[in-house]
GROMACS .gro file of C-alpha atoms in nm:
model
  491
    1UNK     CA    1   0.007   0.002   0.003
    2UNK     CA    2   0.154   0.328  -0.131
    3UNK     CA    3   0.101   0.619   0.130
    4UNK     CA    4   0.056   0.984  -0.026
    5UNK     CA    5   0.295   1.238   0.098
    6UNK     CA    6   0.005   1.455   0.224
    7UNK     CA    7  -0.224   1.218   0.444
    8UNK     CA    8  -0.487   1.378   0.628
    9UNK     CA    9  -0.514   1.233   0.973
   10UNK     CA   10  -0.856   1.327   1.113
   11UNK     CA   11  -1.015   1.279   1.470
   12UNK     CA   12  -1.383   1.245   1.593
   13UNK     CA   13  -1.566   1.588   1.664
   14UNK     CA   14  -1.742   1.536   1.986
   15UNK     CA   15  -1.884   1.809   2.179
   16UNK     CA   16  -1.669   2.070   1.994
   17UNK     CA   17  -1.342   1.864   2.053
   18UNK     CA   18  -1.132   1.692   1.848
   19UNK     CA   19  -1.106   1.335   1.994
   20UNK     CA   20  -0.830   1.098   1.901
   21UNK     CA   21  -0.941   0.725   1.832
   22UNK     CA   22  -0.937   0.484   2.095
   23UNK     CA   23  -0.912   0.185   1.853
   24UNK     CA   24  -0.691   0.313   1.558
   25UNK     CA   25  -0.746   0.432   1.244
   26UNK     CA   26  -0.910   0.336   0.895
   27UNK     CA   27  -0.678   0.423   0.597
   28UNK     CA   28  -0.846   0.556   0.308
   29UNK     CA   29  -0.699   0.476  -0.052
   30UNK     CA   30  -0.760   0.691  -0.324
   31UNK     CA   31  -0.942   0.464  -0.581
   32UNK     CA   32  -0.762   0.666  -0.856
   33UNK     CA   33  -0.395   0.625  -0.748
   34UNK     CA   34  -0.394   0.334  -0.500
   35UNK     CA   35  -0.229   0.581  -0.243
   36UNK     CA   36  -0.355   0.620   0.110
   37UNK     CA   37  -0.470   1.005   0.148
   38UNK     CA   38  -0.670   0.990   0.476
   39UNK     CA   39  -0.684   0.844   0.805
   40UNK     CA   40  -1.013   0.821   0.994
   41UNK     CA   41  -1.077   0.721   1.345
   42UNK     CA   42  -1.204   0.365   1.388
   43UNK     CA   43  -1.499   0.468   1.603
   44UNK     CA   44  -1.614   0.256   1.898
   45UNK     CA   45  -1.942   0.221   2.071
   46UNK     CA   46  -1.817   0.435   2.372
   47UNK     CA   47  -1.714   0.716   2.146
   48UNK     CA   48  -2.050   0.700   1.957
   49UNK     CA   49  -2.228   0.702   2.305
   50UNK     CA   50  -2.034   1.010   2.428
   51UNK     CA   51  -2.130   1.196   2.095
   52UNK     CA   52  -2.510   1.096   2.175
   53UNK     CA   53  -2.458   1.229   2.519
   54UNK     CA   54  -2.329   1.551   2.414
   55UNK     CA   55  -2.633   1.594   2.151
   56UNK     CA   56  -2.875   1.474   2.424
   57UNK     CA   57  -2.765   1.717   2.677
   58UNK     CA   58  -2.742   2.007   2.435
   59UNK     CA   59  -3.103   1.925   2.305
   60UNK     CA   60  -3.245   1.891   2.665
   61UNK     CA   61  -3.048   2.168   2.843
   62UNK     CA   62  -2.850   2.390   2.582
   63UNK     CA   63  -2.925   2.670   2.386
   64UNK     CA   64  -2.994   2.550   2.028
   65UNK     CA   65  -3.350   2.437   2.039
   66UNK     CA   66  -3.432   2.739   2.231
   67UNK     CA   67  -3.290   3.012   2.012
   68UNK     CA   68  -3.557   3.170   1.758
   69UNK     CA   69  -3.582   3.048   1.401
   70UNK     CA   70  -3.432   3.370   1.301
   71UNK     CA   71  -3.116   3.335   1.523
   72UNK     CA   72  -3.058   2.971   1.393
   73UNK     CA   73  -3.121   3.106   1.027
   74UNK     CA   74  -2.822   3.355   1.077
   75UNK     CA   75  -2.604   3.090   1.194
   76UNK     CA   76  -2.670   2.845   0.935
   77UNK     CA   77  -2.635   3.130   0.657
   78UNK     CA   78  -2.305   3.212   0.795
   79UNK     CA   79  -2.213   2.847   0.779
   80UNK     CA   80  -2.307   2.826   0.407
   81UNK     CA   81  -2.084   3.127   0.349
   82UNK     CA   82  -1.787   2.958   0.529
   83UNK     CA   83  -1.833   2.641   0.305
   84UNK     CA   84  -1.832   2.842  -0.004
   85UNK     CA   85  -1.501   3.016   0.117
   86UNK     CA   86  -1.343   2.657   0.156
   87UNK     CA   87  -1.476   2.528  -0.178
   88UNK     CA   88  -1.123   2.429  -0.293
   89UNK     CA   89  -1.028   2.239   0.000
   90UNK     CA   90  -1.366   2.047  -0.003
   91UNK     CA   91  -1.348   1.954  -0.369
   92UNK     CA   92  -0.998   1.827  -0.323
   93UNK     CA   93  -1.108   1.601  -0.061
   94UNK     CA   94  -1.412   1.471  -0.260
   95UNK     CA   95  -1.189   1.400  -0.537
   96UNK     CA   96  -0.909   1.208  -0.365
   97UNK     CA   97  -1.136   1.022  -0.125
   98UNK     CA   98  -1.407   0.923  -0.349
   99UNK     CA   99  -1.254   0.922  -0.696
  100UNK     CA  100  -1.518   1.163  -0.796
  101UNK     CA  101  -1.452   1.362  -1.120
  102UNK     CA  102  -1.378   1.731  -1.050
  103UNK     CA  103  -1.678   1.877  -1.238
  104UNK     CA  104  -1.904   1.629  -1.024
  105UNK     CA  105  -1.715   1.745  -0.695
  106UNK     CA  106  -1.722   2.114  -0.771
  107UNK     CA  107  -2.097   2.105  -0.837
  108UNK     CA  108  -2.164   1.894  -0.517
  109UNK     CA  109  -1.995   2.170  -0.300
  110UNK     CA  110  -2.189   2.423  -0.481
  111UNK     CA  111  -2.490   2.241  -0.410
  112UNK     CA  112  -2.402   2.209  -0.032
  113UNK     CA  113  -2.378   2.578   0.002
  114UNK     CA  114  -2.730   2.616  -0.191
  115UNK     CA  115  -2.888   2.343   0.044
  116UNK     CA  116  -2.750   2.527   0.355
  117UNK     CA  117  -2.848   2.844   0.262
  118UNK     CA  118  -3.216   2.714   0.182
  119UNK     CA  119  -3.227   2.547   0.503
  120UNK     CA  120  -3.123   2.874   0.665
  121UNK     CA  121  -3.422   3.024   0.528
  122UNK     CA  122  -3.646   2.753   0.619
  123UNK     CA  123  -3.564   2.794   0.987
  124UNK     CA  124  -3.766   3.112   0.977
  125UNK     CA  125  -4.063   2.972   0.827
  126UNK     CA  126  -4.158   2.682   1.053
  127UNK     CA  127  -4.493   2.753   1.101
  128UNK     CA  128  -4.812   2.581   1.274
  129UNK     CA  129  -5.197   2.606   1.254
  130UNK     CA  130  -5.473   2.785   1.455
  131UNK     CA  131  -5.810   2.638   1.493
  132UNK     CA  132  -6.090   2.886   1.620
  133UNK     CA  133  -6.412   2.738   1.473
  134UNK     CA  134  -6.485   2.495   1.764
  135UNK     CA  135  -6.722   2.740   1.918
  136UNK     CA  136  -6.659   3.048   2.151
  137UNK     CA  137  -6.512   2.822   2.440
  138UNK     CA  138  -6.254   2.604   2.262
  139UNK     CA  139  -5.972   2.665   2.024
  140UNK     CA  140  -5.653   2.476   1.944
  141UNK     CA  141  -5.312   2.523   1.791
  142UNK     CA  142  -5.092   2.259   1.599
  143UNK     CA  143  -4.747   2.328   1.656
  144UNK     CA  144  -4.411   2.152   1.495
  145UNK     CA  145  -4.140   2.092   1.755
  146UNK     CA  146  -3.787   1.963   1.688
  147UNK     CA  147  -3.779   1.567   1.707
  148UNK     CA  148  -3.472   1.566   1.934
  149UNK     CA  149  -3.145   1.407   1.884
  150UNK     CA  150  -3.087   1.297   1.513
  151UNK     CA  151  -2.851   1.027   1.398
  152UNK     CA  152  -2.749   1.108   1.053
  153UNK     CA  153  -2.606   0.823   0.841
  154UNK     CA  154  -2.418   0.935   0.532
  155UNK     CA  155  -2.326   0.731   0.238
  156UNK     CA  156  -1.987   0.736   0.041
  157UNK     CA  157  -2.135   0.831  -0.311
  158UNK     CA  158  -2.236   1.192  -0.204
  159UNK     CA  159  -2.073   1.250   0.106
  160UNK     CA  160  -2.119   1.619   0.104
  161UNK     CA  161  -2.416   1.677  -0.071
  162UNK     CA  162  -2.607   1.400   0.120
  163UNK     CA  163  -2.484   1.556   0.446
  164UNK     CA  164  -2.645   1.888   0.345
  165UNK     CA  165  -2.973   1.720   0.261
  166UNK     CA  166  -2.985   1.604   0.643
  167UNK     CA  167  -2.804   1.807   0.875
  168UNK     CA  168  -2.855   2.183   0.785
  169UNK     CA  169  -3.230   2.087   0.791
  170UNK     CA  170  -3.208   1.894   1.133
  171UNK     CA  171  -3.034   2.194   1.280
  172UNK     CA  172  -3.282   2.432   1.123
  173UNK     CA  173  -3.586   2.252   1.296
  174UNK     CA  174  -3.400   2.301   1.603
  175UNK     CA  175  -3.258   1.943   1.651
  176UNK     CA  176  -2.905   1.833   1.772
  177UNK     CA  177  -2.707   1.595   1.536
  178UNK     CA  178  -2.459   1.302   1.552
  179UNK     CA  179  -2.318   1.244   1.198
  180UNK     CA  180  -2.194   0.898   1.100
  181UNK     CA  181  -2.030   0.935   0.765
  182UNK     CA  182  -1.891   0.666   0.539
  183UNK     CA  183  -1.568   0.505   0.669
  184UNK     CA  184  -1.436   0.563   0.313
  185UNK     CA  185  -1.547   0.923   0.262
  186UNK     CA  186  -1.551   1.105   0.591
  187UNK     CA  187  -1.339   1.413   0.528
  188UNK     CA  188  -1.575   1.678   0.402
  189UNK     CA  189  -1.841   1.568   0.697
  190UNK     CA  190  -1.536   1.665   0.964
  191UNK     CA  191  -1.434   1.972   0.791
  192UNK     CA  192  -1.786   2.106   0.733
  193UNK     CA  193  -1.850   2.025   1.104
  194UNK     CA  194  -1.541   2.236   1.200
  195UNK     CA  195  -1.682   2.518   1.002
  196UNK     CA  196  -2.042   2.496   1.129
  197UNK     CA  197  -1.876   2.548   1.494
  198UNK     CA  198  -1.677   2.840   1.343
  199UNK     CA  199  -2.011   2.973   1.215
  200UNK     CA  200  -2.166   2.967   1.571
  201UNK     CA  201  -2.334   2.620   1.602
  202UNK     CA  202  -2.307   2.511   1.964
  203UNK     CA  203  -2.024   2.272   1.996
  204UNK     CA  204  -2.250   1.980   2.124
  205UNK     CA  205  -2.540   2.045   1.864
  206UNK     CA  206  -2.313   1.893   1.580
  207UNK     CA  207  -2.078   1.603   1.621
  208UNK     CA  208  -1.926   1.357   1.386
  209UNK     CA  209  -1.805   1.006   1.468
  210UNK     CA  210  -1.632   0.795   1.196
  211UNK     CA  211  -1.602   0.444   1.156
  212UNK     CA  212  -1.786   0.135   1.033
  213UNK     CA  213  -2.151   0.063   1.061
  214UNK     CA  214  -2.102  -0.184   1.335
  215UNK     CA  215  -2.056  -0.060   1.611
  216UNK     CA  216  -2.101   0.333   1.519
  217UNK     CA  217  -2.425   0.314   1.295
  218UNK     CA  218  -2.571   0.037   1.505
  219UNK     CA  219  -2.495   0.224   1.838
  220UNK     CA  220  -2.683   0.516   1.665
  221UNK     CA  221  -2.970   0.309   1.555
  222UNK     CA  222  -3.012   0.102   1.897
  223UNK     CA  223  -2.966   0.419   2.145
  224UNK     CA  224  -3.275   0.513   2.308
  225UNK     CA  225  -3.126   0.864   2.357
  226UNK     CA  226  -3.146   0.903   1.987
  227UNK     CA  227  -3.486   1.027   1.859
  228UNK     CA  228  -3.459   0.991   1.495
  229UNK     CA  229  -3.229   0.811   1.233
  230UNK     CA  230  -3.179   0.985   0.899
  231UNK     CA  231  -3.021   0.715   0.679
  232UNK     CA  232  -2.923   0.683   0.316
  233UNK     CA  233  -2.771   0.363   0.183
  234UNK     CA  234  -2.860   0.026   0.042
  235UNK     CA  235  -3.227  -0.100   0.084
  236UNK     CA  236  -3.061  -0.418   0.252
  237UNK     CA  237  -2.899  -0.198   0.519
  238UNK     CA  238  -3.193   0.001   0.556
  239UNK     CA  239  -3.410  -0.295   0.657
  240UNK     CA  240  -3.141  -0.351   0.943
  241UNK     CA  241  -3.206   0.011   1.054
  242UNK     CA  242  -3.586  -0.089   1.071
  243UNK     CA  243  -3.515  -0.385   1.267
  244UNK     CA  244  -3.323  -0.188   1.506
  245UNK     CA  245  -3.629  -0.021   1.609
  246UNK     CA  246  -3.823  -0.326   1.731
  247UNK     CA  247  -3.781  -0.173   2.078
  248UNK     CA  248  -3.701   0.192   2.032
  249UNK     CA  249  -3.955   0.316   1.814
  250UNK     CA  250  -3.754   0.620   1.697
  251UNK     CA  251  -3.856   0.807   1.404
  252UNK     CA  252  -3.684   0.673   1.070
  253UNK     CA  253  -3.609   0.838   0.762
  254UNK     CA  254  -3.479   0.628   0.470
  255UNK     CA  255  -3.353   0.691   0.119
  256UNK     CA  256  -3.247   0.356  -0.028
  257UNK     CA  257  -3.193   0.200  -0.356
  258UNK     CA  258  -3.300   0.266  -0.690
  259UNK     CA  259  -3.342   0.109  -1.048
  260UNK     CA  260  -3.471   0.404  -1.245
  261UNK     CA  261  -3.617   0.393  -1.590
  262UNK     CA  262  -3.549   0.661  -1.863
  263UNK     CA  263  -3.834   0.607  -2.109
  264UNK     CA  264  -3.769   0.752  -2.457
  265UNK     CA  265  -4.076   0.771  -2.700
  266UNK     CA  266  -4.044   0.786  -3.078
  267UNK     CA  267  -4.131   1.157  -3.077
  268UNK     CA  268  -3.863   1.276  -2.851
  269UNK     CA  269  -3.600   1.516  -2.934
  270UNK     CA  270  -3.337   1.248  -2.999
  271UNK     CA  271  -3.036   1.455  -2.911
  272UNK     CA  272  -3.177   1.591  -2.598
  273UNK     CA  273  -3.284   1.251  -2.491
  274UNK     CA  274  -2.927   1.086  -2.551
  275UNK     CA  275  -2.768   1.371  -2.359
  276UNK     CA  276  -3.021   1.318  -2.066
  277UNK     CA  277  -2.969   0.926  -2.064
  278UNK     CA  278  -2.600   0.969  -2.064
  279UNK     CA  279  -2.600   1.220  -1.776
  280UNK     CA  280  -2.843   1.008  -1.571
  281UNK     CA  281  -2.635   0.707  -1.587
  282UNK     CA  282  -2.273   0.783  -1.615
  283UNK     CA  283  -2.246   1.099  -1.400
  284UNK     CA  284  -2.051   0.996  -1.087
  285UNK     CA  285  -1.978   0.670  -1.255
  286UNK     CA  286  -2.330   0.565  -1.218
  287UNK     CA  287  -2.288   0.553  -0.827
  288UNK     CA  288  -2.616   0.744  -0.786
  289UNK     CA  289  -2.913   0.594  -0.621
  290UNK     CA  290  -3.157   0.765  -0.863
  291UNK     CA  291  -2.934   0.695  -1.181
  292UNK     CA  292  -3.132   0.624  -1.489
  293UNK     CA  293  -2.997   0.270  -1.519
  294UNK     CA  294  -3.299   0.136  -1.727
  295UNK     CA  295  -3.332   0.262  -2.076
  296UNK     CA  296  -3.675   0.170  -2.217
  297UNK     CA  297  -3.675   0.294  -2.577
  298UNK     CA  298  -3.966   0.277  -2.839
  299UNK     CA  299  -3.913  -0.010  -3.072
  300UNK     CA  300  -3.968   0.229  -3.371
  301UNK     CA  301  -3.681   0.423  -3.302
  302UNK     CA  302  -3.458   0.176  -3.097
  303UNK     CA  303  -3.204   0.078  -3.355
  304UNK     CA  304  -3.108   0.442  -3.447
  305UNK     CA  305  -3.114   0.544  -3.090
  306UNK     CA  306  -2.908   0.260  -2.949
  307UNK     CA  307  -2.641   0.306  -3.240
  308UNK     CA  308  -2.600   0.699  -3.167
  309UNK     CA  309  -2.612   0.635  -2.797
  310UNK     CA  310  -2.338   0.377  -2.846
  311UNK     CA  311  -2.111   0.628  -3.024
  312UNK     CA  312  -2.151   0.890  -2.758
  313UNK     CA  313  -2.084   0.618  -2.481
  314UNK     CA  314  -1.754   0.503  -2.672
  315UNK     CA  315  -1.627   0.882  -2.670
  316UNK     CA  316  -1.663   0.916  -2.307
  317UNK     CA  317  -1.317   0.955  -2.148
  318UNK     CA  318  -1.196   0.757  -1.831
  319UNK     CA  319  -0.909   0.870  -1.617
  320UNK     CA  320  -0.771   1.094  -1.348
  321UNK     CA  321  -1.078   1.263  -1.176
  322UNK     CA  322  -0.851   1.571  -1.081
  323UNK     CA  323  -0.849   1.645  -1.466
  324UNK     CA  324  -1.151   1.867  -1.531
  325UNK     CA  325  -1.189   1.728  -1.895
  326UNK     CA  326  -1.239   1.371  -1.771
  327UNK     CA  327  -1.590   1.220  -1.796
  328UNK     CA  328  -1.575   0.925  -1.560
  329UNK     CA  329  -1.340   0.859  -1.283
  330UNK     CA  330  -1.273   0.538  -1.081
  331UNK     CA  331  -1.539   0.352  -0.884
  332UNK     CA  332  -1.522   0.387  -0.513
  333UNK     CA  333  -1.313   0.066  -0.442
  334UNK     CA  334  -1.160  -0.243  -0.610
  335UNK     CA  335  -1.402  -0.450  -0.431
  336UNK     CA  336  -1.697  -0.241  -0.578
  337UNK     CA  337  -1.543  -0.242  -0.923
  338UNK     CA  338  -1.538  -0.622  -0.925
  339UNK     CA  339  -1.911  -0.627  -0.801
  340UNK     CA  340  -2.013  -0.425  -1.097
  341UNK     CA  341  -1.796  -0.659  -1.334
  342UNK     CA  342  -1.966  -0.934  -1.184
  343UNK     CA  343  -2.317  -0.793  -1.267
  344UNK     CA  344  -2.204  -0.739  -1.630
  345UNK     CA  345  -2.044  -1.087  -1.690
  346UNK     CA  346  -2.381  -1.240  -1.546
  347UNK     CA  347  -2.598  -1.042  -1.777
  348UNK     CA  348  -2.402  -1.134  -2.087
  349UNK     CA  349  -2.424  -1.494  -1.966
  350UNK     CA  350  -2.798  -1.441  -1.941
  351UNK     CA  351  -2.823  -1.333  -2.293
  352UNK     CA  352  -2.769  -0.940  -2.285
  353UNK     CA  353  -2.527  -0.807  -2.561
  354UNK     CA  354  -2.266  -0.561  -2.505
  355UNK     CA  355  -2.349  -0.247  -2.689
  356UNK     CA  356  -2.012  -0.039  -2.650
  357UNK     CA  357  -1.659  -0.107  -2.700
  358UNK     CA  358  -1.505   0.160  -2.457
  359UNK     CA  359  -1.190   0.030  -2.326
  360UNK     CA  360  -0.988   0.159  -2.032
  361UNK     CA  361  -0.662   0.364  -2.082
  362UNK     CA  362  -0.351   0.231  -1.897
  363UNK     CA  363  -0.421   0.291  -1.542
  364UNK     CA  364  -0.208   0.239  -1.210
  365UNK     CA  365  -0.217  -0.089  -1.035
  366UNK     CA  366  -0.449  -0.099  -0.717
  367UNK     CA  367  -0.699   0.138  -0.890
  368UNK     CA  368  -1.066   0.096  -0.933
  369UNK     CA  369  -1.148   0.227  -1.297
  370UNK     CA  370  -1.420   0.068  -1.501
  371UNK     CA  371  -1.534   0.176  -1.841
  372UNK     CA  372  -1.899   0.273  -1.898
  373UNK     CA  373  -2.096  -0.001  -2.053
  374UNK     CA  374  -2.441  -0.066  -2.245
  375UNK     CA  375  -2.619  -0.365  -2.221
  376UNK     CA  376  -2.889  -0.444  -2.502
  377UNK     CA  377  -3.149  -0.700  -2.536
  378UNK     CA  378  -3.209  -0.679  -2.168
  379UNK     CA  379  -3.552  -0.870  -2.065
  380UNK     CA  380  -3.753  -0.826  -1.745
  381UNK     CA  381  -3.667  -1.196  -1.625
  382UNK     CA  382  -3.290  -1.110  -1.625
  383UNK     CA  383  -3.157  -1.015  -1.260
  384UNK     CA  384  -2.980  -0.722  -1.436
  385UNK     CA  385  -3.303  -0.551  -1.518
  386UNK     CA  386  -3.406  -0.550  -1.142
  387UNK     CA  387  -3.093  -0.558  -0.948
  388UNK     CA  388  -2.913  -0.228  -0.858
  389UNK     CA  389  -2.576  -0.230  -0.992
  390UNK     CA  390  -2.459   0.115  -0.848
  391UNK     CA  391  -2.204   0.163  -1.143
  392UNK     CA  392  -2.161   0.289  -1.496
  393UNK     CA  393  -2.393   0.007  -1.652
  394UNK     CA  394  -2.694   0.091  -1.873
  395UNK     CA  395  -2.942  -0.166  -1.960
  396UNK     CA  396  -3.163  -0.133  -2.274
  397UNK     CA  397  -3.499  -0.266  -2.332
  398UNK     CA  398  -3.761  -0.203  -2.606
  399UNK     CA  399  -4.124  -0.129  -2.600
  400UNK     CA  400  -4.425  -0.069  -2.819
  401UNK     CA  401  -4.700   0.126  -2.648
  402UNK     CA  402  -4.753   0.348  -2.358
  403UNK     CA  403  -4.895   0.113  -2.133
  404UNK     CA  404  -4.622  -0.147  -2.191
  405UNK     CA  405  -4.357   0.135  -2.106
  406UNK     CA  406  -4.529   0.187  -1.784
  407UNK     CA  407  -4.574  -0.169  -1.690
  408UNK     CA  408  -4.184  -0.213  -1.768
  409UNK     CA  409  -4.104   0.090  -1.536
  410UNK     CA  410  -4.310  -0.023  -1.262
  411UNK     CA  411  -4.165  -0.381  -1.297
  412UNK     CA  412  -3.907  -0.300  -1.002
  413UNK     CA  413  -3.887  -0.317  -0.630
  414UNK     CA  414  -3.773   0.026  -0.625
  415UNK     CA  415  -3.936   0.349  -0.692
  416UNK     CA  416  -3.694   0.646  -0.658
  417UNK     CA  417  -3.676   0.829  -0.973
  418UNK     CA  418  -3.715   0.824  -1.352
  419UNK     CA  419  -3.774   1.047  -1.668
  420UNK     CA  420  -3.974   1.039  -1.960
  421UNK     CA  421  -3.865   1.172  -2.304
  422UNK     CA  422  -4.155   1.296  -2.543
  423UNK     CA  423  -4.299   1.594  -2.714
  424UNK     CA  424  -4.643   1.491  -2.660
  425UNK     CA  425  -4.762   1.655  -2.322
  426UNK     CA  426  -5.044   1.386  -2.287
  427UNK     CA  427  -4.810   1.108  -2.299
  428UNK     CA  428  -4.559   1.280  -2.062
  429UNK     CA  429  -4.842   1.349  -1.793
  430UNK     CA  430  -4.982   1.014  -1.834
  431UNK     CA  431  -4.629   0.858  -1.772
  432UNK     CA  432  -4.567   1.105  -1.497
  433UNK     CA  433  -4.875   0.998  -1.306
  434UNK     CA  434  -4.863   0.626  -1.347
  435UNK     CA  435  -4.509   0.539  -1.290
  436UNK     CA  436  -4.477   0.481  -0.917
  437UNK     CA  437  -4.162   0.694  -0.821
  438UNK     CA  438  -4.088   0.966  -0.589
  439UNK     CA  439  -3.958   1.185  -0.865
  440UNK     CA  440  -4.024   1.185  -1.237
  441UNK     CA  441  -3.870   1.417  -1.463
  442UNK     CA  442  -4.012   1.535  -1.827
  443UNK     CA  443  -3.753   1.591  -2.099
  444UNK     CA  444  -3.472   1.614  -1.834
  445UNK     CA  445  -3.290   1.427  -1.574
  446UNK     CA  446  -3.145   1.448  -1.236
  447UNK     CA  447  -3.217   1.840  -1.186
  448UNK     CA  448  -3.340   1.832  -0.838
  449UNK     CA  449  -3.358   2.169  -0.671
  450UNK     CA  450  -3.342   2.224  -0.291
  451UNK     CA  451  -3.705   2.326  -0.285
  452UNK     CA  452  -3.803   1.998  -0.430
  453UNK     CA  453  -3.867   1.712  -0.185
  454UNK     CA  454  -3.671   1.391  -0.276
  455UNK     CA  455  -3.734   1.033  -0.176
  456UNK     CA  456  -3.897   0.690  -0.284
  457UNK     CA  457  -4.197   0.454  -0.312
  458UNK     CA  458  -4.167   0.086  -0.245
  459UNK     CA  459  -3.822  -0.026  -0.119
  460UNK     CA  460  -3.657   0.290  -0.208
  461UNK     CA  461  -3.732   0.444   0.117
  462UNK     CA  462  -3.947   0.607   0.366
  463UNK     CA  463  -3.986   0.993   0.413
  464UNK     CA  464  -3.838   1.286   0.218
  465UNK     CA  465  -3.547   1.497   0.215
  466UNK     CA  466  -3.526   1.865   0.082
  467UNK     CA  467  -3.789   2.128   0.028
  468UNK     CA  468  -4.036   2.210   0.317
  469UNK     CA  469  -4.099   1.858   0.366
  470UNK     CA  470  -3.733   1.793   0.439
  471UNK     CA  471  -3.764   2.011   0.735
  472UNK     CA  472  -4.073   1.893   0.860
  473UNK     CA  473  -3.915   1.532   0.863
  474UNK     CA  474  -3.721   1.652   1.180
  475UNK     CA  475  -4.011   1.767   1.372
  476UNK     CA  476  -4.303   1.637   1.567
  477UNK     CA  477  -4.629   1.742   1.546
  478UNK     CA  478  -4.818   1.853   1.871
  479UNK     CA  479  -5.180   1.965   1.924
  480UNK     CA  480  -5.255   2.204   2.207
  481UNK     CA  481  -5.625   2.261   2.304
  482UNK     CA  482  -5.732   2.542   2.482
  483UNK     CA  483  -6.070   2.588   2.652
  484UNK     CA  484  -6.144   2.945   2.778
  485UNK     CA  485  -6.431   2.852   2.992
  486UNK     CA  486  -6.514   2.556   3.238
  487UNK     CA  487  -6.638   2.254   3.054
  488UNK     CA  488  -6.972   2.087   3.153
  489UNK     CA  489  -6.930   1.796   3.400
  490UNK     CA  490  -6.965   1.477   3.216
  491UNK     CA  491  -7.019   1.278   3.535
   0.00000   0.00000   0.00000
């Protein structure tokens, strides 16, 4: 294992203090070079409990939940400004730890700034209801209170932006937070937490414990002092999070897997559709939960569309993610690359055909590069049609009618996102209403904005992030009844 000359050695951030690990470090290898670039604490249950205790004390007795929304808003807005000022550092961390192409990494940090600023605005707009029509003697209020201590479990594919879809919104609601980032990509969570404290977030209101799912994530999930878990990751792990509530019954928000369909009709703008399909599957090497990994194309244009698509895919560049001209960097690890390759090999054995010839350039040994792939002639009975690959692999399936396209799109355990490409508004809206996904876009892909809720149907999750609903996720609803005169005795 090669060690980079500038290895970042991190600590937990607990109660505002940088806490050295009790059980050593986890080495993070840059998947584009094979070099160790960062060392993260190998968190223990005791360290996690310490962070939970800090967050619990701040919520129960500290200032953060008791500040006005305007006061919290000002601090969160300052946080977004500090993140913007440290863009270059955060982009470099994203590239080195995750193999994220420079253009994607920069876009992610810009997204973090926007999300944090939007959450700051929401902090001033958490409203309730007043009911005054129960007669002259009775009225009531419905109020939204912070849910309490939140355990935020963040994955490796978008470590900064998914942090920002959770943490600023929880803080805006008045909650306190313990963040468990991926053991592979913890750097931005630690750096952004430091910036948050600098902005004025109380030390114990925002904590980070790095390490593996067991014990760190498991301790968060099972602790009775944690009031809510906000988890993004695989459906398999999401089910384990739910099982962890057999005793606790805490609030759970889950953003899980996807197998989204891009549906292209024969009247679509072909150039725009090809661009959208390429972006939705190959951005960030396909390591995107809402990636358009299934292309459903109308049979009457399929031959032309697939030929032109293959030409574009074969032109995509793979290489050093720090190079701003590169389209695809490496996958997150060699193990994940081998998993993706196994999916492709199995699909070919099952009868799918390779529609691309994109070959890898010469890359360093010990890296995790993998070329973009198109698999044609995929049928619904093949595992590749249903299984989430989480890599740069696009399957293609032909359809003849609107009803068949909708049926194919809904033939999935997942329901996270999708797109429809057509110039017929009736077709577009029919498909958008009948495909069972949390998000469906018409003639575009992956254009979510901070104001728009994000989450899934079926096994793609529970709850929503972003938008006003993303703030409400971190609140409990309370009814307060008020009687202004003595009530008539019942007994």
